[in-house]
Amino acid sequence: MRTLIILLAFLLPFSATFSQNNKVCLSSIENKIQIGQLMGNRNLTFGFKNILLEYLQEKDFQLVDSCNNADYKLQVELLFFDVLKTNSGFSVVHKENDETVLRVRGKLLNSEGKKIKESLATEKSSEISMSTLIIGEGGKINQQSVSNVIKKSCETLIKNLFGE
């Protein structure tokens, strides 16, 4: 028993340093969307950053403010964001399918700034509505669909980059 306690006391400092290997710094998020109403939109960039940081914390990554102290640096580019509409109707029955699509590129860098891995993630969030009267939204973006597609994109991107 005493040997086990001594062994655990000896290994405890090593396990503490090993668990800190997941230090991640979010180095940059750039909105590189070329068309549409969210081109260059800072609110989208800010919202994506908040959801991404929240997702990383849920997955037990240790977030650090200074990239000098990070084991990994993460760079993200928002490439495409739009609502794809599909309408179908028969007589007075109308069905509308709105897919909010977000495409992001992420780069995982080591502490020296060398690229370890790059990934492209494209996710969709669908909203289907049926009615007996044709009521158009005019291609407006639904806030719930935006949140869903950002969460899905963050999850896909981190899984692709860190191999989880």
PDB file of C-alpha atoms in Angstrom:
ATOM      1  CA  MET A   1       0.000   0.000   0.000  1.00  0.00           C
ATOM      2  CA  ARG A   2       2.821   2.354   0.930  1.00  0.00           C
ATOM      3  CA  THR A   3       4.508   1.685  -2.431  1.00  0.00           C
ATOM      4  CA  LEU A   4       1.282   2.543  -4.239  1.00  0.00           C
ATOM      5  CA  ILE A   5       1.008   5.858  -2.389  1.00  0.00           C
ATOM      6  CA  ILE A   6       4.651   6.684  -3.131  1.00  0.00           C
ATOM      7  CA  LEU A   7       4.142   5.766  -6.800  1.00  0.00           C
ATOM      8  CA  LEU A   8       1.018   7.947  -7.041  1.00  0.00           C
ATOM      9  CA  ALA A   9       2.795  10.844  -5.334  1.00  0.00           C
ATOM     10  CA  PHE A  10       5.625  10.473  -7.846  1.00  0.00           C
ATOM     11  CA  LEU A  11       3.312  10.319 -10.911  1.00  0.00           C
ATOM     12  CA  LEU A  12       0.954  13.137  -9.844  1.00  0.00           C
ATOM     13  CA  PRO A  13       3.144  15.997 -11.194  1.00  0.00           C
ATOM     14  CA  PHE A  14       3.506  14.171 -14.538  1.00  0.00           C
ATOM     15  CA  SER A  15      -0.240  13.664 -14.914  1.00  0.00           C
ATOM     16  CA  ALA A  16      -0.854  17.363 -14.178  1.00  0.00           C
ATOM     17  CA  THR A  17       1.513  18.445 -16.961  1.00  0.00           C
ATOM     18  CA  PHE A  18       0.075  15.879 -19.367  1.00  0.00           C
ATOM     19  CA  SER A  19      -3.474  17.198 -18.884  1.00  0.00           C
ATOM     20  CA  GLN A  20      -2.270  20.696 -19.770  1.00  0.00           C
ATOM     21  CA  ASN A  21      -1.256  19.606 -23.288  1.00  0.00           C
ATOM     22  CA  ASN A  22      -4.628  20.766 -24.583  1.00  0.00           C
ATOM     23  CA  LYS A  23      -3.880  24.481 -24.255  1.00  0.00           C
ATOM     24  CA  VAL A  24      -5.567  26.148 -27.202  1.00  0.00           C
ATOM     25  CA  CYS A  25      -5.517  29.750 -28.340  1.00  0.00           C
ATOM     26  CA  LEU A  26      -8.040  31.053 -30.829  1.00  0.00           C
ATOM     27  CA  SER A  27      -5.636  33.094 -32.907  1.00  0.00           C
ATOM     28  CA  SER A  28      -8.071  34.576 -35.444  1.00  0.00           C
ATOM     29  CA  ILE A  29     -11.510  34.376 -36.987  1.00  0.00           C
ATOM     30  CA  GLU A  30     -11.917  36.086 -40.349  1.00  0.00           C
ATOM     31  CA  ASN A  31     -15.126  36.693 -42.255  1.00  0.00           C
ATOM     32  CA  LYS A  32     -14.161  35.936 -45.867  1.00  0.00           C
ATOM     33  CA  ILE A  33     -17.723  35.630 -47.137  1.00  0.00           C
ATOM     34  CA  GLN A  34     -17.778  37.115 -50.651  1.00  0.00           C
ATOM     35  CA  ILE A  35     -21.526  37.435 -51.367  1.00  0.00           C
ATOM     36  CA  GLY A  36     -24.745  37.983 -49.462  1.00  0.00           C
ATOM     37  CA  GLN A  37     -25.955  40.134 -46.622  1.00  0.00           C
ATOM     38  CA  LEU A  38     -23.427  38.701 -44.122  1.00  0.00           C
ATOM     39  CA  MET A  39     -20.366  39.651 -46.162  1.00  0.00           C
ATOM     40  CA  GLY A  40     -17.920  41.245 -43.709  1.00  0.00           C
ATOM     41  CA  ASN A  41     -20.495  41.099 -40.875  1.00  0.00           C
ATOM     42  CA  ARG A  42     -18.700  41.494 -37.531  1.00  0.00           C
ATOM     43  CA  ASN A  43     -21.686  40.201 -35.557  1.00  0.00           C
ATOM     44  CA  LEU A  44     -21.439  36.830 -37.312  1.00  0.00           C
ATOM     45  CA  THR A  45     -17.722  36.648 -36.554  1.00  0.00           C
ATOM     46  CA  PHE A  46     -18.292  37.564 -32.914  1.00  0.00           C
ATOM     47  CA  GLY A  47     -21.153  35.056 -32.542  1.00  0.00           C
ATOM     48  CA  PHE A  48     -19.111  32.287 -34.172  1.00  0.00           C
ATOM     49  CA  LYS A  49     -16.199  33.007 -31.827  1.00  0.00           C
ATOM     50  CA  ASN A  50     -18.405  32.787 -28.735  1.00  0.00           C
ATOM     51  CA  ILE A  51     -19.988  29.499 -29.797  1.00  0.00           C
ATOM     52  CA  LEU A  52     -16.597  28.026 -30.776  1.00  0.00           C
ATOM     53  CA  LEU A  53     -15.022  28.971 -27.428  1.00  0.00           C
ATOM     54  CA  GLU A  54     -18.004  27.492 -25.587  1.00  0.00           C
ATOM     55  CA  TYR A  55     -17.687  24.250 -27.566  1.00  0.00           C
ATOM     56  CA  LEU A  56     -13.942  24.005 -26.848  1.00  0.00           C
ATOM     57  CA  GLN A  57     -14.589  24.447 -23.120  1.00  0.00           C
ATOM     58  CA  GLU A  58     -17.252  21.723 -23.189  1.00  0.00           C
ATOM     59  CA  LYS A  59     -14.677  19.392 -24.749  1.00  0.00           C
ATOM     60  CA  ASP A  60     -12.193  20.118 -21.904  1.00  0.00           C
ATOM     61  CA  PHE A  61      -9.712  22.151 -23.899  1.00  0.00           C
ATOM     62  CA  GLN A  62      -7.838  24.650 -21.799  1.00  0.00           C
ATOM     63  CA  LEU A  63      -8.298  28.063 -23.417  1.00  0.00           C
ATOM     64  CA  VAL A  64      -5.499  30.582 -23.076  1.00  0.00           C
ATOM     65  CA  ASP A  65      -5.572  34.252 -24.043  1.00  0.00           C
ATOM     66  CA  SER A  66      -1.960  34.537 -25.107  1.00  0.00           C
ATOM     67  CA  CYS A  67      -0.961  32.395 -28.060  1.00  0.00           C
ATOM     68  CA  ASN A  68       2.587  32.390 -26.671  1.00  0.00           C
ATOM     69  CA  ASN A  69       1.420  30.032 -23.885  1.00  0.00           C
ATOM     70  CA  ALA A  70      -0.628  27.748 -26.143  1.00  0.00           C
ATOM     71  CA  ASP A  71       0.263  24.295 -27.404  1.00  0.00           C
ATOM     72  CA  TYR A  72      -2.113  24.763 -30.333  1.00  0.00           C
ATOM     73  CA  LYS A  73      -3.288  27.812 -32.241  1.00  0.00           C
ATOM     74  CA  LEU A  74      -6.540  27.801 -34.132  1.00  0.00           C
ATOM     75  CA  GLN A  75      -7.298  30.002 -37.151  1.00  0.00           C
ATOM     76  CA  VAL A  76     -10.811  30.049 -38.625  1.00  0.00           C
ATOM     77  CA  GLU A  77     -12.161  31.547 -41.844  1.00  0.00           C
ATOM     78  CA  LEU A  78     -15.885  31.903 -42.516  1.00  0.00           C
ATOM     79  CA  LEU A  79     -16.186  31.203 -46.250  1.00  0.00           C
ATOM     80  CA  PHE A  80     -19.876  30.882 -47.150  1.00  0.00           C
ATOM     81  CA  PHE A  81     -23.158  31.634 -45.415  1.00  0.00           C
ATOM     82  CA  ASP A  82     -26.529  31.678 -47.104  1.00  0.00           C
ATOM     83  CA  VAL A  83     -30.083  30.412 -47.020  1.00  0.00           C
ATOM     84  CA  LEU A  84     -31.009  27.976 -49.765  1.00  0.00           C
ATOM     85  CA  LYS A  85     -34.759  27.960 -50.410  1.00  0.00           C
ATOM     86  CA  THR A  86     -36.761  25.150 -51.950  1.00  0.00           C
ATOM     87  CA  ASN A  87     -40.462  25.708 -52.583  1.00  0.00           C
ATOM     88  CA  SER A  88     -43.090  23.304 -53.773  1.00  0.00           C
ATOM     89  CA  GLY A  89     -46.806  23.675 -54.013  1.00  0.00           C
ATOM     90  CA  PHE A  90     -49.940  22.081 -55.260  1.00  0.00           C
ATOM     91  CA  SER A  91     -53.084  24.170 -55.461  1.00  0.00           C
ATOM     92  CA  VAL A  92     -53.340  25.955 -52.079  1.00  0.00           C
ATOM     93  CA  VAL A  93     -50.924  23.630 -50.220  1.00  0.00           C
ATOM     94  CA  HIS A  94     -47.426  25.026 -49.940  1.00  0.00           C
ATOM     95  CA  LYS A  95     -44.207  23.489 -48.615  1.00  0.00           C
ATOM     96  CA  GLU A  96     -41.048  25.501 -48.082  1.00  0.00           C
ATOM     97  CA  ASN A  97     -37.648  24.145 -47.070  1.00  0.00           C
ATOM     98  CA  ASP A  98     -35.040  26.699 -45.965  1.00  0.00           C
ATOM     99  CA  GLU A  99     -31.515  25.397 -45.435  1.00  0.00           C
ATOM    100  CA  THR A 100     -29.072  27.683 -43.680  1.00  0.00           C
ATOM    101  CA  VAL A 101     -25.607  26.706 -44.935  1.00  0.00           C
ATOM    102  CA  LEU A 102     -22.283  27.658 -43.353  1.00  0.00           C
ATOM    103  CA  ARG A 103     -18.860  26.685 -44.710  1.00  0.00           C
ATOM    104  CA  VAL A 104     -15.766  27.300 -42.579  1.00  0.00           C
ATOM    105  CA  ARG A 105     -12.081  26.497 -42.920  1.00  0.00           C
ATOM    106  CA  GLY A 106      -9.958  25.858 -39.874  1.00  0.00           C
ATOM    107  CA  LYS A 107      -6.203  25.614 -39.499  1.00  0.00           C
ATOM    108  CA  LEU A 108      -4.549  23.949 -36.525  1.00  0.00           C
ATOM    109  CA  LEU A 109      -1.063  25.274 -35.827  1.00  0.00           C
ATOM    110  CA  ASN A 110       1.527  24.107 -33.312  1.00  0.00           C
ATOM    111  CA  SER A 111       3.164  26.436 -30.787  1.00  0.00           C
ATOM    112  CA  GLU A 112       5.751  27.559 -33.376  1.00  0.00           C
ATOM    113  CA  GLY A 113       3.053  28.491 -35.889  1.00  0.00           C
ATOM    114  CA  LYS A 114       3.570  25.550 -38.274  1.00  0.00           C
ATOM    115  CA  LYS A 115       0.406  24.128 -39.787  1.00  0.00           C
ATOM    116  CA  ILE A 116      -0.473  20.702 -38.399  1.00  0.00           C
ATOM    117  CA  LYS A 117      -3.795  20.208 -40.111  1.00  0.00           C
ATOM    118  CA  GLU A 118      -6.377  22.074 -42.189  1.00  0.00           C
ATOM    119  CA  SER A 119     -10.050  21.198 -42.484  1.00  0.00           C
ATOM    120  CA  LEU A 120     -13.095  22.441 -44.360  1.00  0.00           C
ATOM    121  CA  ALA A 121     -16.487  22.007 -42.691  1.00  0.00           C
ATOM    122  CA  THR A 122     -19.851  22.595 -44.351  1.00  0.00           C
ATOM    123  CA  GLU A 123     -22.981  22.239 -42.242  1.00  0.00           C
ATOM    124  CA  LYS A 124     -26.687  22.845 -42.810  1.00  0.00           C
ATOM    125  CA  SER A 125     -29.650  23.597 -40.617  1.00  0.00           C
ATOM    126  CA  SER A 126     -33.080  22.987 -42.134  1.00  0.00           C
ATOM    127  CA  GLU A 127     -36.391  24.617 -41.434  1.00  0.00           C
ATOM    128  CA  ILE A 128     -39.413  23.088 -43.139  1.00  0.00           C
ATOM    129  CA  SER A 129     -42.781  24.818 -43.139  1.00  0.00           C
ATOM    130  CA  MET A 130     -46.069  23.770 -44.664  1.00  0.00           C
ATOM    131  CA  SER A 131     -49.152  25.880 -45.062  1.00  0.00           C
ATOM    132  CA  THR A 132     -52.366  26.170 -46.970  1.00  0.00           C
ATOM    133  CA  LEU A 133     -51.612  29.794 -47.844  1.00  0.00           C
ATOM    134  CA  ILE A 134     -48.459  31.010 -49.508  1.00  0.00           C
ATOM    135  CA  ILE A 135     -46.648  33.259 -47.049  1.00  0.00           C
ATOM    136  CA  GLY A 136     -43.140  34.301 -48.034  1.00  0.00           C
ATOM    137  CA  GLU A 137     -40.364  35.348 -45.678  1.00  0.00           C
ATOM    138  CA  GLY A 138     -38.357  36.918 -48.479  1.00  0.00           C
ATOM    139  CA  GLY A 139     -35.183  34.897 -47.777  1.00  0.00           C
ATOM    140  CA  LYS A 140     -34.686  36.255 -44.269  1.00  0.00           C
ATOM    141  CA  ILE A 141     -32.362  34.354 -41.978  1.00  0.00           C
ATOM    142  CA  ASN A 142     -33.900  32.610 -38.977  1.00  0.00           C
ATOM    143  CA  GLN A 143     -31.889  33.184 -35.759  1.00  0.00           C
ATOM    144  CA  GLN A 144     -32.458  29.606 -34.527  1.00  0.00           C
ATOM    145  CA  SER A 145     -31.139  28.186 -37.806  1.00  0.00           C
ATOM    146  CA  VAL A 146     -28.067  30.423 -37.545  1.00  0.00           C
ATOM    147  CA  SER A 147     -27.289  29.165 -34.027  1.00  0.00           C
ATOM    148  CA  ASN A 148     -27.809  25.542 -35.060  1.00  0.00           C
ATOM    149  CA  VAL A 149     -25.592  25.752 -38.126  1.00  0.00           C
ATOM    150  CA  ILE A 150     -22.800  27.531 -36.201  1.00  0.00           C
ATOM    151  CA  LYS A 151     -22.863  24.865 -33.463  1.00  0.00           C
ATOM    152  CA  LYS A 152     -22.772  22.075 -36.046  1.00  0.00           C
ATOM    153  CA  SER A 153     -19.894  23.749 -37.914  1.00  0.00           C
ATOM    154  CA  CYS A 154     -17.870  24.210 -34.721  1.00  0.00           C
ATOM    155  CA  GLU A 155     -18.380  20.583 -33.759  1.00  0.00           C
ATOM    156  CA  THR A 156     -17.395  19.267 -37.202  1.00  0.00           C
ATOM    157  CA  LEU A 157     -14.372  21.554 -37.458  1.00  0.00           C
ATOM    158  CA  ILE A 158     -12.952  20.651 -34.032  1.00  0.00           C
ATOM    159  CA  LYS A 159     -13.537  16.935 -34.558  1.00  0.00           C
ATOM    160  CA  ASN A 160     -11.759  17.113 -37.925  1.00  0.00           C
ATOM    161  CA  LEU A 161      -8.814  19.142 -36.629  1.00  0.00           C
ATOM    162  CA  PHE A 162      -8.215  17.334 -33.338  1.00  0.00           C
ATOM    163  CA  GLY A 163      -9.301  13.886 -34.477  1.00  0.00           C
ATOM    164  CA  GLU A 164     -11.879  13.383 -31.734  1.00  0.00           C
TER     165      GLU A 164
END
